[in-house]
Coordinates of C-alpha atoms and ligand atoms in Angstrom, one line a residue:
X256 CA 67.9 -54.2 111.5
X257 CA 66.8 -50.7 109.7
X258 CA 70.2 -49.6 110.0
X259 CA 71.4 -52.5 108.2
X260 CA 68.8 -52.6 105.4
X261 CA 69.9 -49.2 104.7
X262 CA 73.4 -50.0 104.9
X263 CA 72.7 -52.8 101.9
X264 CA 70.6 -50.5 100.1
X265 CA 73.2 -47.8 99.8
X266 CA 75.1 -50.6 98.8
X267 CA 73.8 -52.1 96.1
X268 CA 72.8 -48.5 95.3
X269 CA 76.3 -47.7 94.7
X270 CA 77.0 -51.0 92.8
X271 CA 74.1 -49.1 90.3
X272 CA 76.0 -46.4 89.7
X273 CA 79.0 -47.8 89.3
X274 CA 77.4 -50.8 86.5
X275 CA 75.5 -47.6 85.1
X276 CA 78.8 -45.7 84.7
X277 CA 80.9 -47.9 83.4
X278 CA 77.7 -48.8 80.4
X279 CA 77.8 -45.0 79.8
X280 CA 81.6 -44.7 79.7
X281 CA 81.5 -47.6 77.3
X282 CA 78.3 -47.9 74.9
X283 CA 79.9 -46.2 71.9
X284 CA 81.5 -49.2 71.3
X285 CA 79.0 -51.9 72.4
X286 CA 76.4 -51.8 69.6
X287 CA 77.3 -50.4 66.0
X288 CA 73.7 -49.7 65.3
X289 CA 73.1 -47.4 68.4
X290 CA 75.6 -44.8 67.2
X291 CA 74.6 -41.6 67.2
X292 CA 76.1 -40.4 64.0
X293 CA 74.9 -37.1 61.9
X294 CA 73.9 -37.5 58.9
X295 CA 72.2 -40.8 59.4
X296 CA 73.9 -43.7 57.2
X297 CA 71.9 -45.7 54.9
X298 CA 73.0 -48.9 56.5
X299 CA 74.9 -49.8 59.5
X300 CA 74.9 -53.9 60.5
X301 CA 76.2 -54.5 63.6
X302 CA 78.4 -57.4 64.5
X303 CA 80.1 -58.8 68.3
X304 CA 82.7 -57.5 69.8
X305 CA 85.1 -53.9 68.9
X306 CA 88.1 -53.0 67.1
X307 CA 90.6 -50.8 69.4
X308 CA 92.8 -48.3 68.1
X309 CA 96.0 -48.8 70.3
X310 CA 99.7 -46.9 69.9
X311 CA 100.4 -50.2 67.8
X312 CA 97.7 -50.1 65.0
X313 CA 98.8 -48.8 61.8
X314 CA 97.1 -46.3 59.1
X315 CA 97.8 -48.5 56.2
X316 CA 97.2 -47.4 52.3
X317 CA 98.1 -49.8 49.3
X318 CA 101.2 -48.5 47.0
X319 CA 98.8 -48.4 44.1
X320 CA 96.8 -45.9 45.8
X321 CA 99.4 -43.1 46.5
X322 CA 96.4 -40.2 46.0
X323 CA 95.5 -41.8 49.2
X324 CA 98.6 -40.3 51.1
X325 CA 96.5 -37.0 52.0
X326 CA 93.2 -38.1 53.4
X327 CA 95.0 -41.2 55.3
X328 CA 97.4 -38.3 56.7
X329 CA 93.9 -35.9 57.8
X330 CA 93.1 -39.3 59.6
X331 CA 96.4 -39.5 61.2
X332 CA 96.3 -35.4 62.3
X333 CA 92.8 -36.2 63.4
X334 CA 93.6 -39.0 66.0
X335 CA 97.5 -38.0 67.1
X336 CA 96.9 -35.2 69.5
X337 CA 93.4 -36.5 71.8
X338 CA 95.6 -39.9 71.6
X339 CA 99.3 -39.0 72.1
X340 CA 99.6 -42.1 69.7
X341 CA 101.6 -40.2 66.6
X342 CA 100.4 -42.2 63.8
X343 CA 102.1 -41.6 60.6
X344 CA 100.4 -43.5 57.0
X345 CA 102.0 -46.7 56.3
X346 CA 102.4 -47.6 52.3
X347 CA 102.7 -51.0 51.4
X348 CA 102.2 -53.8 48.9
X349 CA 101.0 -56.1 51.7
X350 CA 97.5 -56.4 53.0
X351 CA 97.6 -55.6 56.4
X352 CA 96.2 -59.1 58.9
X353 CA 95.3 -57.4 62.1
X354 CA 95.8 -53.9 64.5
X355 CA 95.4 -51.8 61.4
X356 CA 92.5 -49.4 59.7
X357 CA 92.8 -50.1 56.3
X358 CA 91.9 -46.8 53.7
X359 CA 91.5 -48.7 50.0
X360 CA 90.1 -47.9 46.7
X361 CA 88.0 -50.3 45.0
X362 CA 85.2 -50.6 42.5
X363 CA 83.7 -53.6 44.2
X364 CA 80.6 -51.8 45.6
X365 CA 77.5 -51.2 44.5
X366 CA 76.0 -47.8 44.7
X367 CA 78.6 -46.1 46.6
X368 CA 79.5 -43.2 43.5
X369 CA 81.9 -40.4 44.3
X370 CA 81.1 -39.8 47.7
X371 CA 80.1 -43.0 49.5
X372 CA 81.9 -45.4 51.5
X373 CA 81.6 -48.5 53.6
X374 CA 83.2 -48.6 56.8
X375 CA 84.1 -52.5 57.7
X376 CA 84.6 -52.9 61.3
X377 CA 86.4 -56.6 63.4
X378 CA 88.2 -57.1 66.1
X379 CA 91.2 -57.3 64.2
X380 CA 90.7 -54.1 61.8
X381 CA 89.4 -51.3 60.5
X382 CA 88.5 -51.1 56.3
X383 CA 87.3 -47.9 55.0
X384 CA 86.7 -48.6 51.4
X385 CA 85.6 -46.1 48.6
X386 CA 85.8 -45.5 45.1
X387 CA 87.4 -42.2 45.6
X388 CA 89.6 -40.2 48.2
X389 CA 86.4 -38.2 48.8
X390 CA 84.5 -41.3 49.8
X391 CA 87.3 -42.0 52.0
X392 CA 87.5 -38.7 53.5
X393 CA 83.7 -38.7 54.3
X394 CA 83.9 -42.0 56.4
X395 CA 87.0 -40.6 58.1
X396 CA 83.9 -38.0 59.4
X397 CA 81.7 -41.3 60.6
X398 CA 85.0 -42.3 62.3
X399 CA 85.5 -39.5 64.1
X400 CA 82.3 -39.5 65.1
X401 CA 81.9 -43.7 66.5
X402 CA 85.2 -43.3 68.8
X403 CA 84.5 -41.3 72.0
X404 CA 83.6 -37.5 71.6
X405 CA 87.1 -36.5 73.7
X406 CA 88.9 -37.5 70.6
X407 CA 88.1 -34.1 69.2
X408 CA 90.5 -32.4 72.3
X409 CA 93.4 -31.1 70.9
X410 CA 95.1 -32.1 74.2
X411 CA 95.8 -36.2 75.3
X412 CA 92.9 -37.9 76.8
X413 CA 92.4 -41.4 78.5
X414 CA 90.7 -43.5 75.6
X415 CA 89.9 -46.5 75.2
X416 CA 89.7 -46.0 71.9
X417 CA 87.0 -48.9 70.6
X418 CA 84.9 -48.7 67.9
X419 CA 82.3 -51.3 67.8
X420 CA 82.3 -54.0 65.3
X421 CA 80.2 -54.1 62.3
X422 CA 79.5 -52.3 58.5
X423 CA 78.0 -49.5 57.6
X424 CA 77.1 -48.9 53.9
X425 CA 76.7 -44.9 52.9
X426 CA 76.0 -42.5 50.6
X427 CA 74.7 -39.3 50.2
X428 CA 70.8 -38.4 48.7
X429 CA 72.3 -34.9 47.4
X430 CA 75.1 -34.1 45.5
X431 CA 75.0 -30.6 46.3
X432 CA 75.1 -30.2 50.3
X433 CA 76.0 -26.7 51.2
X434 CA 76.4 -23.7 53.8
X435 CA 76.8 -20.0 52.8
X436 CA 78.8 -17.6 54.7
X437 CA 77.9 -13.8 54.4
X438 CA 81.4 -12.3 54.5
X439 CA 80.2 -8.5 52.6
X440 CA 78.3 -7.2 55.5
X441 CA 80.4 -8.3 58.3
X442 CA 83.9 -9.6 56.9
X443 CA 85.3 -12.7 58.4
X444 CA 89.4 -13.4 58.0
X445 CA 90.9 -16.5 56.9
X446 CA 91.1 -18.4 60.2
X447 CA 87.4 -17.8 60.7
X448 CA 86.5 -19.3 57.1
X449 CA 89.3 -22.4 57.8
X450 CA 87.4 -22.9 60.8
X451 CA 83.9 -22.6 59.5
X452 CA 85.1 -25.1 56.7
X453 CA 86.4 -27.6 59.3
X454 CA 82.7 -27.5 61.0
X455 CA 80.4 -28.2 57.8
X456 CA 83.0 -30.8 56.7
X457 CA 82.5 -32.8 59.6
X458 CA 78.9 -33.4 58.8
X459 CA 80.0 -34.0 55.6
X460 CA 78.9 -31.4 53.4
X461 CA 80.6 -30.0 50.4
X462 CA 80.2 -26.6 49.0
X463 CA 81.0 -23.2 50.9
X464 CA 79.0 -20.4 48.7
X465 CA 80.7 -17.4 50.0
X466 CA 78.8 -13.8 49.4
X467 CA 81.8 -12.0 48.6
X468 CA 79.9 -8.7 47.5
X469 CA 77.1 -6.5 48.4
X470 CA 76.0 -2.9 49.4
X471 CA 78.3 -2.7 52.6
X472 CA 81.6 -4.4 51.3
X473 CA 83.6 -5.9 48.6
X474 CA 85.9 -8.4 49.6
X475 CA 88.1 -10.3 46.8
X476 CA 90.7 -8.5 45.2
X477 CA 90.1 -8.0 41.4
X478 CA 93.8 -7.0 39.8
X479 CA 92.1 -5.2 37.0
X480 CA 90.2 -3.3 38.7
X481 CA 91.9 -2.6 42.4
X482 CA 89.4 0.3 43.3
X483 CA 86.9 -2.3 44.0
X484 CA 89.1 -3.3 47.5
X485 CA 90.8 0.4 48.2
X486 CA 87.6 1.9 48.4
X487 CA 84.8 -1.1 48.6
X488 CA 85.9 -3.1 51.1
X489 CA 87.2 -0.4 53.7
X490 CA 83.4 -0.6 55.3
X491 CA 81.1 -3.0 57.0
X492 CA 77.2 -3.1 58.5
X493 CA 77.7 -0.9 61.5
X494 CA 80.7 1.0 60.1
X495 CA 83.6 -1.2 61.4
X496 CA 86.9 -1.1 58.9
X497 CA 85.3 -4.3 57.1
X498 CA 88.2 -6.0 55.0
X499 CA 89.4 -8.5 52.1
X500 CA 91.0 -11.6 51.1
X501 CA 93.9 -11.0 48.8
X502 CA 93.8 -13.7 45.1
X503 CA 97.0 -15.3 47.6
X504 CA 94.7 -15.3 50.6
X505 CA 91.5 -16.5 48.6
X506 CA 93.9 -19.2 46.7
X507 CA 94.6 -20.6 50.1
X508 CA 90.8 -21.0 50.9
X509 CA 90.1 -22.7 48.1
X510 CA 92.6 -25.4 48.6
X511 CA 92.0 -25.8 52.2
X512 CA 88.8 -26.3 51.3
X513 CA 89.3 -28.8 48.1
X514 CA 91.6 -31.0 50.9
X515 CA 88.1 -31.6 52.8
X516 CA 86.4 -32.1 49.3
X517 CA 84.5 -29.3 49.6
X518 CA 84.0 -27.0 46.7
X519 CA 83.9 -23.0 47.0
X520 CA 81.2 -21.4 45.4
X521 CA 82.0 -17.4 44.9
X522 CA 78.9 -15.2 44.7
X523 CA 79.1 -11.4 43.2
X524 CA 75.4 -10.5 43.9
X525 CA 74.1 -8.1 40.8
X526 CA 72.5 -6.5 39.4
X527 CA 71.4 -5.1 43.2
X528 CA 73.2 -5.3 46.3
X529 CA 75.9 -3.5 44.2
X530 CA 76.3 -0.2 45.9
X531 CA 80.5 -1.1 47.2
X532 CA 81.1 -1.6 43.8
X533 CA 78.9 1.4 43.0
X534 CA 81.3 3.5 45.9
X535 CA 84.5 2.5 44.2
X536 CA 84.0 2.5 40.6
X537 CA 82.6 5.8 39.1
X538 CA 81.7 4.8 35.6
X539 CA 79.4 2.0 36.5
X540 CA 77.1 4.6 37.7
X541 CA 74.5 6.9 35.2
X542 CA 76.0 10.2 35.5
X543 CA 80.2 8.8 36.8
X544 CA 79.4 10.3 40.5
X545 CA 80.5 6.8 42.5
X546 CA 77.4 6.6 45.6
X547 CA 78.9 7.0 49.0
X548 CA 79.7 3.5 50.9
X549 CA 76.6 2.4 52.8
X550 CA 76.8 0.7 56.3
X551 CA 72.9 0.3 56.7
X552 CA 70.9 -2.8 56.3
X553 CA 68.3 -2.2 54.1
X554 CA 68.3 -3.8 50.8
X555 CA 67.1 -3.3 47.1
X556 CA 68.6 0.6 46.5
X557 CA 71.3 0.0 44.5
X558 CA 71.9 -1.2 40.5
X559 CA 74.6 -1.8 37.9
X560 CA 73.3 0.4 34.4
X561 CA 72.4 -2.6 32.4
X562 CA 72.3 -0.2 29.2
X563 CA 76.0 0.8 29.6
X564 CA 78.8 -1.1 27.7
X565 CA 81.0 0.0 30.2
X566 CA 79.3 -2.6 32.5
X567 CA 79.9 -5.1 30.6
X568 CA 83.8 -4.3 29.9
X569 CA 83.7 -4.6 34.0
X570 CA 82.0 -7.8 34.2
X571 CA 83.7 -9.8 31.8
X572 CA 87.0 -8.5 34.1
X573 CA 85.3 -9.7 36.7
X574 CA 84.3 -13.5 35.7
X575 CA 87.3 -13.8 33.8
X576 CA 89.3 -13.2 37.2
X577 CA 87.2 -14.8 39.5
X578 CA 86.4 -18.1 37.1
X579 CA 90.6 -18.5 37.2
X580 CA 90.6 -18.5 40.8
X581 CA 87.3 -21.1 41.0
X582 CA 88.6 -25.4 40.1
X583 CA 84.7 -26.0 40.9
X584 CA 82.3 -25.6 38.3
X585 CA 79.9 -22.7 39.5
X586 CA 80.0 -18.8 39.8
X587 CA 77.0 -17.3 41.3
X588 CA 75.7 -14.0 40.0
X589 CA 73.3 -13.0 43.0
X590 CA 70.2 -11.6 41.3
X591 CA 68.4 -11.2 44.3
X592 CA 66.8 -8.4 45.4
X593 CA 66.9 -5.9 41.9
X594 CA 64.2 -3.4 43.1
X595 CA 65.2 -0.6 41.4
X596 CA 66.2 -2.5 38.0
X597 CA 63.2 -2.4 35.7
X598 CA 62.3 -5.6 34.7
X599 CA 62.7 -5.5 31.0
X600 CA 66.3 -3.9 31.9
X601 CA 66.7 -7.2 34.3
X602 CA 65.6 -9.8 32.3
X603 CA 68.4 -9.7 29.6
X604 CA 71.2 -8.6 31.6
X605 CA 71.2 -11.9 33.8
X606 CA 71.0 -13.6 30.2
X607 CA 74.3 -11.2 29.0
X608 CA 76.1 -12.0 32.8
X609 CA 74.9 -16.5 32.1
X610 CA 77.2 -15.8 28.5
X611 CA 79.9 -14.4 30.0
X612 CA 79.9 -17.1 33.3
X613 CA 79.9 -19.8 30.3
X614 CA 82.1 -18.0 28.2
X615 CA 84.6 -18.1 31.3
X616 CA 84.0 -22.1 31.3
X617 CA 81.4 -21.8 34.3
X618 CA 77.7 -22.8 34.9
X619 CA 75.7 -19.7 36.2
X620 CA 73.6 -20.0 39.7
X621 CA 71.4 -17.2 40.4
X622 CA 68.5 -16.3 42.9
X623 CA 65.3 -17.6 42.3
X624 CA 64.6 -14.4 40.8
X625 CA 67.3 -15.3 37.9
X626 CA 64.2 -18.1 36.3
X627 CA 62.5 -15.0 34.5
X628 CA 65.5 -14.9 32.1
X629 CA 65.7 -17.5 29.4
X630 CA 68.3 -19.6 31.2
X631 CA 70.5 -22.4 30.2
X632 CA 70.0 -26.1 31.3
X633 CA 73.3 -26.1 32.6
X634 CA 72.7 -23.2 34.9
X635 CA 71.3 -23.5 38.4
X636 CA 68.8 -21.0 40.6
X637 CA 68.5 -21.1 44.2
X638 CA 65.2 -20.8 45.8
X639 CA 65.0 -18.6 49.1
X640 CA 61.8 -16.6 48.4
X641 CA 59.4 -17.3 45.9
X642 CA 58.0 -21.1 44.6
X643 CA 56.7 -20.0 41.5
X644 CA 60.0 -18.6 40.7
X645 CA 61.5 -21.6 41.4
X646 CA 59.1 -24.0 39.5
X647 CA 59.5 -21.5 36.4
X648 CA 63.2 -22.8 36.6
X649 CA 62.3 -26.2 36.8
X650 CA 59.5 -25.5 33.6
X651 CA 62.8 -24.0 32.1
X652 CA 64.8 -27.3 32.7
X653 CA 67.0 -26.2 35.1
X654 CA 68.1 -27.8 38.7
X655 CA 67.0 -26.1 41.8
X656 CA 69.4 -25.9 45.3
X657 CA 66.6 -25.8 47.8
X658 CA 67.5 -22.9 50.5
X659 CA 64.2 -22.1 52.1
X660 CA 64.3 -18.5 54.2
X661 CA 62.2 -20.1 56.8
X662 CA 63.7 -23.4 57.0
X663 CA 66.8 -23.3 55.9
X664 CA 68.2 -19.3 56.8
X665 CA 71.3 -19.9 59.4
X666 CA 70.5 -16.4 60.2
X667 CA 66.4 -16.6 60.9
X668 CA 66.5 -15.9 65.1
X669 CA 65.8 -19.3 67.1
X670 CA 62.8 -17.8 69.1
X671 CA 62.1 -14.4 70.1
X672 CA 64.5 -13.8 72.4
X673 CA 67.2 -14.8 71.0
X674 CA 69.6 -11.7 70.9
X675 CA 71.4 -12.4 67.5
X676 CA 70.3 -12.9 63.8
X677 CA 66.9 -11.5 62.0
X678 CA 63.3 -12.6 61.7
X679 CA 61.9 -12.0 58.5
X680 CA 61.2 -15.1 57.7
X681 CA 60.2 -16.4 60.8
X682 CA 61.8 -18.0 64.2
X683 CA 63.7 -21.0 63.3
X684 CA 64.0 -23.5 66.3
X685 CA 66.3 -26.7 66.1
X686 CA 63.1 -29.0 64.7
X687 CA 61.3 -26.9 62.3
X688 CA 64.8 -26.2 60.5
X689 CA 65.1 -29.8 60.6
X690 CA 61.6 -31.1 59.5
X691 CA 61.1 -30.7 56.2
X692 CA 61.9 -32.5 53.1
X693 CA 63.6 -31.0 50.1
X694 CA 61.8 -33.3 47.8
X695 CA 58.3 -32.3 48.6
X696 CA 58.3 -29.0 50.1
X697 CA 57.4 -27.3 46.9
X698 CA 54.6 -28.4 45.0
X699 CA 56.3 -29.0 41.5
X700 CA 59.7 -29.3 42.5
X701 CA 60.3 -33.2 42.6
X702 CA 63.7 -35.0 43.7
X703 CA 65.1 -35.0 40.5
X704 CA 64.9 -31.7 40.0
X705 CA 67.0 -30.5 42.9
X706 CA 70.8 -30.5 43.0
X707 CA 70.7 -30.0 46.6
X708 CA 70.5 -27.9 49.6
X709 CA 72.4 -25.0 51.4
X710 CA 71.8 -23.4 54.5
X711 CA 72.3 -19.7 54.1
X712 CA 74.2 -17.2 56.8
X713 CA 73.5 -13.8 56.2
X714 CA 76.0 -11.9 58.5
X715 CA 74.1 -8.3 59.1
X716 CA 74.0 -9.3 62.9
X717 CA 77.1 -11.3 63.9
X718 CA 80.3 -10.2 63.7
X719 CA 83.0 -12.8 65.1
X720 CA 83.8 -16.8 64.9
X721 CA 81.5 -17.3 68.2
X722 CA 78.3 -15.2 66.9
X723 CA 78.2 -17.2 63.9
X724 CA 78.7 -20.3 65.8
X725 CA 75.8 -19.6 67.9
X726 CA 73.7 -19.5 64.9
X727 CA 75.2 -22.4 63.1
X728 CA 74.8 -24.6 66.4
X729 CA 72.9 -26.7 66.6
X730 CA 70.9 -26.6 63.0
X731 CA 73.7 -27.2 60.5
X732 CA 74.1 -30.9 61.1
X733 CA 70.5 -31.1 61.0
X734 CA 71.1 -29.6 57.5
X735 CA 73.9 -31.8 57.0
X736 CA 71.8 -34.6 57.3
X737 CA 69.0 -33.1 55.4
X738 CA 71.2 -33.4 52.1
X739 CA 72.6 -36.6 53.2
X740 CA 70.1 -38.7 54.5
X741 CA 66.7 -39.4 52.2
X742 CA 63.4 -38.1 54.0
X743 CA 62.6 -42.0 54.6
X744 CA 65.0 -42.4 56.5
X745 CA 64.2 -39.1 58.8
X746 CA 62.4 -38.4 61.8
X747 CA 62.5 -35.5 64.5
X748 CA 61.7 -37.8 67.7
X749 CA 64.8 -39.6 66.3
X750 CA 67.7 -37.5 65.2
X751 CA 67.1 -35.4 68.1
X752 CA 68.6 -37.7 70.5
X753 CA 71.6 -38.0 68.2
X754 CA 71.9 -34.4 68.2
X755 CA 71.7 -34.5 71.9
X756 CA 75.1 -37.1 71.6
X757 CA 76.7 -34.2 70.0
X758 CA 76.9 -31.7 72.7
X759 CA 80.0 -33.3 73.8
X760 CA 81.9 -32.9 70.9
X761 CA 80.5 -29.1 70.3
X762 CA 81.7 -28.5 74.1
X763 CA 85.3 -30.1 73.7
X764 CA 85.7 -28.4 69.8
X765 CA 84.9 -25.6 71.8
X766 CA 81.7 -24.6 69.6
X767 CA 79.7 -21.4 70.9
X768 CA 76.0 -23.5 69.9
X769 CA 72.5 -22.3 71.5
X770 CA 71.5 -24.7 73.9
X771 CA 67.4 -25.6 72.7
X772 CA 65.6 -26.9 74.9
X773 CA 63.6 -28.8 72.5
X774 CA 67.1 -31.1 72.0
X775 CA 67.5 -33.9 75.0
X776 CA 71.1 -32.6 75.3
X777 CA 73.7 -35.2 76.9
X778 CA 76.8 -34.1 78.5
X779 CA 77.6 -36.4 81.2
X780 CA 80.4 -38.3 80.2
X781 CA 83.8 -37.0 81.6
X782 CA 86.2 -35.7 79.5
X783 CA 89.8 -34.5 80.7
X784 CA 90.6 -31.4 79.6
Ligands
LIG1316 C1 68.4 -13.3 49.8 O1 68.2 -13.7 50.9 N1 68.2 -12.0 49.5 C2 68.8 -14.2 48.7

């Protein structure tokens, strides 16, 4: 009798499981509503049933729409390989009835400006409609993200590959949603930046600010003045042989980034933080005697001589160059930092660099330190540091990019053991870089007069692909979703079991990320490698 109870038990025990499995194996496409996407969309309505993307379904764009041809073909790239299907983009005059995912531009729906989309989901198709490519592109990242995480292998997996049925509605609360990457004090090649541009444009942000000069290294090539790179950039934190991207090289960033919609901010920190340039370029210092390049990590030593024309004949060199190799609208001047500029020798050189940046056909963001110069609506500061610089720029009418040192620095250590990054600004776990809002962290500062956010990577401590993935992972979608996703709409206890869906995706994309405790990480599901 016992033995035979048991025997049932184990039974029905094992019938458990195997119900349980097969509702884990397939819940990403039972309920639209439960998906565990990052940044949280304004609205998703779910509806019965799923659409399946088979070897049959087509990537359709109308023959009006031919801009289309590029983000329907990203879609394509991003399914073939986990599916083995080879999709190529269908162009056609006819609406497509069923087995399709439909990319389309219309004008149709409210709210959704440059960057939203809705995502319309049956059982016969899939409708992704926008008012632009970059809408489109941007749901392409929600796609992604509702079919199983194994679509991210790069090798064939099993599918199915369901979506479930149902619309979402979305766009973003920022316009400006942003990660910096530190490439003076540790230089990263171009694979390493492609790379880190794939990451932030999966959560759907859409500016890279690259630090492209400071004390340890100078790393775009200026033609007029090639110094800057033969001496400048030879050098790194540490003393390693550092390194540069070439205009051809830095070209080539620019428009891989611009195919994911993401703009490339290029920052020439000054007038601190200048000693490279300092190094390579004798007459920019007092008496012509260039400094010797540095490879320390202290900060706030070095100056450009704000009283010498010569300067100035550098600078507008300088822009001019950097401004032709920049389609977005912004070159940032640094300003951080100036310790050993006097202030009244401060003050009106940022306003001389803001003339030349506009005289170049480019709005000026600086530091928060930038606000004590008169400074033009159309230029933008960035507060890390100090609020009552940054409320001085919003007294002074212009926008603020909200980037916190400790909230928002991708370099700020987790906890105190954490072997890489700094803590200057504090220990920055998962949820306090997540838990703040933009919109009323500083007193003063209101919605309306931010422009967005960015999450900051200084690179003093890491020096390869996987160190600054251990830092990015797993704050920057929380950042992601900062800029997206208005603080109504947020809460810890919430978005960190959707961060917990992600580990899946960060384990098959292969993505070195520190694994917090304070996240309730899931990584059950089987994927074949
Ligand atoms: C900064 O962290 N010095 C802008």
């Amino acid at each position: 009798m016992k033995t035979t109870l048991s025997g049932f038990t184990a039974i029905l025990k094992s019938l458990f499981l195997m119900l349980a499995f097969s509702a884990a194996t397939t819940t990403m496409a039972t309920d639209l509503a439960k998906s565990a996407l990052i940044p949280k969309p304004v609205s998703v309505k779910s509806a019965a049933g799923f659409f399946e993307i088979k070897s049959s379904t087509v990537i359709q764009i109308s023959d009006q729409h031919p801009e289309l041809v590029p983000v329907a073909q990203y879609l394509a790239n991003q399914l073939n390989p986990a599916t083995g299907y080879n999709f190529s983009v269908k162009v056609s005059a006819e609406a497509p009835v069923a087995d399709a995912i439909l990319l389309e531009i219309t004008d149709t729906i409210g709210k959704l400006g440059q960057e939203g989309y809705q995502l319309h989901i049956t059982k016969e198709m899939a409708r992704i409609s926008a008012n632009t490519p970059e809408g489109i592109f941007r749901a392409i990242q929600t796609v992604r993200q509702l079919l199983p995480a194994s679509i991210e292998s790069n090798k064939q997996q099993k599918g199915p590959w369901n979506m479930a049925a149902g619309t979402i509605t979305d766009y973003p609360s920022y316009t400006y949603r942003g990660a910096m990457l530190d490439v003076a004090r540790h230089f990263f090649g171009v694979e390493d930046v492609k790379r880190f541009i794939d990451l932030i444009a999966m959560y759907k942000m859409n500016v890279l600010h690259l630090h492209l000069a400071d004390d340890q290294g100078w790393r775009i090539e200026i033609k007029s003045w090639p110094a800057l790179t033969e001496i400048g950039s030879t050098t790194q934190v540490g003393g390693g042989k550092g390194g540069y991207y070439t205009q051809e090289e830095y070209k080539g960033l620019v428009q891989y980034a611009a195919d994911r919609f993401i703009t490339i901010v290029p920052e020439i920190d000054m007038p601190g933080h200048t000693n490279a340039a300092l190094a390579s370029i004798p007459e920019l210092n007092p008496d012509n005697i260039p400094t010797k390049l540095y490879t320390g990590m202290k900060v706030g030593f070095s100056t450009l001589q704000t009283n010498k024309e010569f300067t100035y004949q550098f600078l507008n060199d300088l822009f001019r160059e950097l401004a032709a190799l920049t389609p977005g609208p912004y070159l940032h001047v640094g300003g951080d930092e100036s310790h050993v500029t006097k202030k009244e020798d401060y003050i009106p050189f940022i306003e001389r660099v803001q003339e030349i940046v506009n005289a170049n056909g480019k709005q000026m963001i600086g530091w928060d330190e930038t606000t004590q110069s008169a400074l033009k609506p159309s230029s933008v500061a960035q507060y890390w540091s100090k609020a009552e610089n940054a409320t001085r720029g919003v007294e002074k009418g212009v926008k603020i990019i909200m980037s916190p040192a400790a909230k928002a620095y991708l370099d700020m250590k987790y906890h105190p053991k954490t072997k890489l990054g700094l803590h200057w600004a504090g220990y920055i776990e998962v949820d306090a870089g997540y838990k703040w809002d933009p919109a009323t962290l500083v007193p003063g500062i209101k919605k309306e007069n931010i422009l967005g956010i960015e999450a900051p990577l200084w690179s003093e401590t890491v020096t390869n692909i996987r160190e600054i993935e251990s830092l990015l992972f797993p704050r920057l979608p929380g950042y992601a979703e900062i800029g997206w996703t208005t603080g109504s709409q947020r809460s810890w206890e919430e978005y960190k079991h959707r961060l917990g869906e992600q580990a899946e995706r960060f384990k098959i994309m292969g993505i070195n990320y520190y694994p917090s405790v304070k996240v309730p990480w899931k990584t059950t599901k089987q994927v074949q490698h």
